[in-house]
């Protein structure tokens, strides 16, 4: 679990130094940013993606900057591949203290236009993949009294029109988080979830044309976040500062979208 604090005056409880961390879906976007932030804070990381050629450069960049990173090819929909990734990563790191389930997929379509194959692909990637990773890492996490941070979506709480398959899968991740938090508490394992609203990732840019360069982090009056902001929440949940949090879902989505009162 976390060791001495990193430089910069951060208290011990917020440190992730030495936290042996597995991160799925780390070739770009939120997953890559989490890997880079954890590694820069002294956490050795094992990262994976469906394509080895996409995730290997991320690990190489982290190592160039002085961090420890190991890259693996893994499709989280395939249980055997997940078992292999977790086993090899645990051997490389000497154990597992934290699992970040970030791998996901989505596409925009009306419910009637989503084929059975399209539905199953999204559910298997987002929900079943999270299940596979938790199942594979369960024993290692119990050995270290570790933690899990699942990535869901605000759409998993409030619904996701034209992304019903994605919203349903992420709702399952939120529920799985609470269920595992109860079951694994006796083993000293915390399980929490982050359900972001819009985040300026490459995926959002391709769908909405909004990039990270368009987002001002100093502004409060916004409803689009940055990958670094989600990485900061992840780091908090992985640290001892979150020791009294388990089974919770944090929803970072910026300014509340409230209904105006008629006549106000």
Coordinates of C-alpha atoms in Angstrom, one line a residue:
X1 CA 0.0 0.0 0.0
X2 CA 1.1 3.7 -0.3
X3 CA 4.5 4.5 1.2
X4 CA 6.2 7.9 1.8
X5 CA 4.6 11.0 0.4
X6 CA 5.8 12.5 -2.9
X7 CA 7.4 15.8 -3.0
X8 CA 5.3 18.9 -3.1
X9 CA 4.0 18.9 0.5
X10 CA 1.2 16.3 0.0
X11 CA 0.4 14.5 3.2
X12 CA 1.1 10.8 3.5
X13 CA -2.6 9.8 3.3
X14 CA -2.9 11.2 -0.3
X15 CA 0.2 9.4 -1.5
X16 CA 0.1 6.6 -4.1
X17 CA 3.9 6.1 -4.0
X18 CA 4.6 2.3 -4.2
X19 CA 1.0 1.5 -5.0
X20 CA 1.2 -1.5 -7.4
X21 CA -1.5 -0.5 -9.9
X22 CA -3.2 -2.3 -12.8
X23 CA -5.0 0.0 -15.3
X24 CA -7.0 -1.3 -18.2
X25 CA -7.8 0.7 -21.4
X26 CA -4.6 2.8 -20.9
X27 CA -3.6 3.5 -24.5
X28 CA -5.3 6.9 -24.6
X29 CA -7.7 9.3 -22.9
X30 CA -8.6 8.8 -19.2
X31 CA -6.7 5.5 -18.8
X32 CA -3.5 6.9 -20.2
X33 CA -3.7 10.0 -18.0
X34 CA -4.3 7.9 -14.9
X35 CA -1.3 5.7 -15.7
X36 CA 0.9 8.8 -16.3
X37 CA -0.2 10.5 -13.1
X38 CA 0.2 7.5 -10.9
X39 CA 3.6 6.7 -12.3
X40 CA 4.8 10.3 -11.9
X41 CA 3.7 10.0 -8.3
X42 CA 5.8 6.9 -7.7
X43 CA 3.3 4.1 -8.3
X44 CA 4.6 1.2 -10.5
X45 CA 1.9 0.5 -13.1
X46 CA 0.9 -2.3 -15.4
X47 CA -1.2 -1.2 -18.3
X48 CA -3.1 -2.9 -21.0
X49 CA -5.1 -2.2 -24.2
X50 CA -6.6 -4.3 -27.0
X51 CA -3.7 -3.5 -29.3
X52 CA -0.1 -3.9 -28.0
X53 CA 1.2 -1.3 -30.5
X54 CA -1.0 1.3 -28.9
X55 CA -0.2 0.7 -25.3
X56 CA 3.6 -0.1 -25.5
X57 CA 4.5 3.5 -26.4
X58 CA 2.6 4.8 -23.3
X59 CA 4.7 2.5 -21.1
X60 CA 7.9 3.5 -22.9
X61 CA 7.1 7.2 -22.3
X62 CA 6.5 6.6 -18.6
X63 CA 9.8 4.8 -18.3
X64 CA 11.6 7.6 -20.2
X65 CA 10.2 10.0 -17.6
X66 CA 11.6 7.8 -14.8
X67 CA 8.6 5.8 -13.8
X68 CA 8.0 2.0 -13.8
X69 CA 5.5 0.7 -16.4
X70 CA 4.8 -2.6 -18.0
X71 CA 2.6 -2.9 -21.1
X72 CA 0.3 -5.8 -22.1
X73 CA -2.1 -6.7 -24.9
X74 CA -5.5 -7.7 -23.4
X75 CA -9.1 -7.6 -24.6
X76 CA -11.0 -7.5 -21.3
X77 CA -13.9 -9.3 -23.0
X78 CA -11.8 -12.5 -23.0
X79 CA -11.5 -14.1 -19.6
X80 CA -8.3 -16.1 -20.5
X81 CA -6.6 -12.9 -21.7
X82 CA -7.6 -11.1 -18.5
X83 CA -6.3 -13.9 -16.3
X84 CA -3.0 -13.9 -18.2
X85 CA -2.7 -10.1 -17.9
X86 CA -3.4 -10.0 -14.2
X87 CA -1.1 -12.9 -13.5
X88 CA 1.8 -11.5 -15.5
X89 CA 1.3 -8.0 -14.2
X90 CA 1.2 -9.2 -10.6
X91 CA 4.5 -11.1 -11.1
X92 CA 6.1 -8.0 -12.7
X93 CA 5.0 -5.7 -9.9
X94 CA 5.4 -8.2 -7.1
X95 CA 1.7 -8.0 -6.2
X96 CA -1.4 -5.9 -6.8
X97 CA -2.5 -3.0 -4.5
X98 CA -4.9 -1.3 -6.9
X99 CA -7.0 -2.2 -9.9
X100 CA -8.4 0.6 -12.1
X101 CA -11.1 -0.7 -14.5
X102 CA -11.1 1.9 -17.2
X103 CA -11.5 -0.1 -20.4
X104 CA -14.7 0.7 -22.3
X105 CA -16.4 1.3 -25.6
X106 CA -19.4 3.0 -26.9
X107 CA -21.1 4.2 -30.1
X108 CA -24.1 6.4 -30.7
X109 CA -27.3 4.8 -32.0
X110 CA -31.0 4.7 -31.4
X111 CA -32.2 1.6 -29.4
X112 CA -33.9 0.1 -32.4
X113 CA -30.7 0.4 -34.5
X114 CA -28.5 -1.4 -32.0
X115 CA -27.9 -4.9 -33.3
X116 CA -27.6 -7.9 -30.9
X117 CA -23.9 -8.0 -31.7
X118 CA -23.5 -4.3 -31.1
X119 CA -25.3 -4.5 -27.7
X120 CA -23.3 -7.5 -26.6
X121 CA -20.0 -5.9 -27.6
X122 CA -20.7 -2.8 -25.5
X123 CA -22.0 -4.7 -22.5
X124 CA -19.1 -7.3 -22.6
X125 CA -16.5 -4.5 -22.8
X126 CA -17.8 -2.2 -20.2
X127 CA -19.5 -4.6 -17.7
X128 CA -18.3 -8.1 -18.3
X129 CA -14.8 -6.9 -18.8
X130 CA -14.9 -5.2 -15.4
X131 CA -16.2 -8.4 -13.9
X132 CA -13.4 -10.4 -15.5
X133 CA -10.7 -8.1 -14.1
X134 CA -12.1 -8.0 -10.6
X135 CA -12.5 -11.8 -10.6
X136 CA -8.9 -12.3 -11.7
X137 CA -7.4 -9.8 -9.3
X138 CA -9.6 -10.8 -6.2
X139 CA -7.0 -12.9 -4.4
X140 CA -4.1 -10.5 -5.0
X141 CA -6.2 -7.6 -3.8
X142 CA -7.2 -9.5 -0.7
X143 CA -3.5 -10.3 0.0
X144 CA -2.6 -6.6 -0.1
X145 CA -5.8 -5.2 1.4
X146 CA -6.0 -3.3 -1.8
X147 CA -8.6 -1.3 -3.7
X148 CA -10.6 -1.1 -6.9
X149 CA -11.6 2.0 -8.8
X150 CA -14.2 1.3 -11.5
X151 CA -14.9 3.8 -14.3
X152 CA -18.6 4.1 -15.1
X153 CA -20.5 7.1 -16.5
X154 CA -23.0 9.7 -15.5
X155 CA -25.2 8.0 -18.1
X156 CA -25.2 4.9 -15.9
X157 CA -27.0 6.9 -13.2
X158 CA -29.4 9.0 -15.2
X159 CA -29.8 7.1 -18.5
X160 CA -28.2 7.7 -21.8
X161 CA -30.4 8.4 -24.8
X162 CA -29.0 7.0 -28.0
X163 CA -26.5 5.1 -26.0
X164 CA -28.8 2.8 -24.1
X165 CA -26.4 -0.1 -24.4
X166 CA -23.6 1.9 -22.8
X167 CA -25.8 3.4 -20.1
X168 CA -27.2 0.0 -19.2
X169 CA -23.7 -1.5 -19.0
X170 CA -22.4 1.4 -16.8
X171 CA -25.4 1.1 -14.5
X172 CA -24.3 -2.5 -14.0
X173 CA -20.8 -1.3 -13.1
X174 CA -22.2 1.1 -10.5
X175 CA -24.2 -1.7 -9.0
X176 CA -21.3 -4.2 -9.1
X177 CA -19.2 -1.7 -7.3
X178 CA -21.6 -1.5 -4.4
X179 CA -22.1 -5.3 -4.3
X180 CA -18.3 -6.1 -4.3
X181 CA -17.7 -3.4 -1.7
X182 CA -20.0 -5.2 0.7
X183 CA -18.6 -8.7 -0.1
X184 CA -14.9 -7.7 0.0
X185 CA -14.9 -5.4 3.0
X186 CA -14.1 -8.4 5.3
X187 CA -10.9 -8.8 3.2
X188 CA -9.9 -5.2 3.7
X189 CA -10.6 -4.4 0.0
X190 CA -12.2 -1.1 -0.9
X191 CA -14.3 -0.8 -4.1
X192 CA -15.4 2.6 -5.5
X193 CA -16.5 4.0 -8.7
X194 CA -16.2 7.2 -10.8
X195 CA -19.1 8.1 -13.1
X196 CA -17.9 11.1 -15.1
X197 CA -20.0 13.3 -17.3
X198 CA -18.5 14.7 -20.5
X199 CA -14.6 14.5 -20.5
X200 CA -12.5 15.9 -23.3
X201 CA -11.0 12.6 -24.5
X202 CA -10.1 11.6 -28.1
X203 CA -13.4 9.8 -28.1
X204 CA -15.4 12.9 -27.2
X205 CA -13.5 14.9 -29.8
X206 CA -14.4 12.4 -32.5
X207 CA -18.1 12.5 -31.5
X208 CA -18.6 16.2 -30.5
X209 CA -15.6 18.0 -31.9
X210 CA -14.4 19.2 -28.5
X211 CA -10.8 18.8 -27.5
X212 CA -8.9 19.3 -24.2
X213 CA -7.6 22.5 -25.6
X214 CA -11.1 23.9 -25.6
X215 CA -11.5 23.4 -21.8
X216 CA -10.4 25.9 -19.2
X217 CA -9.7 24.0 -16.0
X218 CA -9.8 27.2 -14.0
X219 CA -13.5 27.8 -15.0
X220 CA -16.2 26.4 -12.7
X221 CA -19.0 27.3 -15.1
X222 CA -18.6 24.3 -17.4
X223 CA -19.9 20.7 -18.0
X224 CA -16.9 19.2 -19.8
X225 CA -13.9 18.0 -17.8
X226 CA -10.4 17.0 -18.5
X227 CA -8.8 13.5 -18.2
X228 CA -6.4 15.0 -15.6
X229 CA -9.4 15.8 -13.4
X230 CA -10.7 12.3 -13.5
X231 CA -7.1 11.0 -12.8
X232 CA -7.1 13.2 -9.7
X233 CA -10.3 11.7 -8.4
X234 CA -8.9 8.2 -9.1
X235 CA -5.7 9.0 -7.2
X236 CA -7.7 10.1 -4.2
X237 CA -9.9 7.0 -4.2
X238 CA -6.7 4.8 -4.5
X239 CA -5.0 6.6 -1.6
X240 CA -5.4 6.1 2.2
X241 CA -7.2 9.5 2.2
X242 CA -10.3 7.6 1.0
X243 CA -10.0 4.9 3.7
X244 CA -13.6 5.5 4.9
X245 CA -15.0 5.3 1.3
X246 CA -16.2 2.0 -0.2
X247 CA -19.1 1.2 -2.4
X248 CA -19.5 4.8 -3.4
X249 CA -19.9 6.3 -6.8
X250 CA -18.5 9.8 -7.4
X251 CA -20.0 11.7 -10.3
X252 CA -17.7 14.5 -11.6
X253 CA -19.8 16.4 -14.2
X254 CA -19.2 20.1 -13.5
X255 CA -21.9 22.6 -13.0
X256 CA -25.3 21.0 -12.1
X257 CA -27.8 20.9 -14.9
X258 CA -30.9 22.1 -12.8
X259 CA -34.4 22.5 -13.9
X260 CA -35.5 26.2 -13.9
X261 CA -38.4 27.1 -11.6
X262 CA -41.3 28.5 -13.7
X263 CA -41.7 32.2 -13.1
X264 CA -38.4 32.6 -11.3

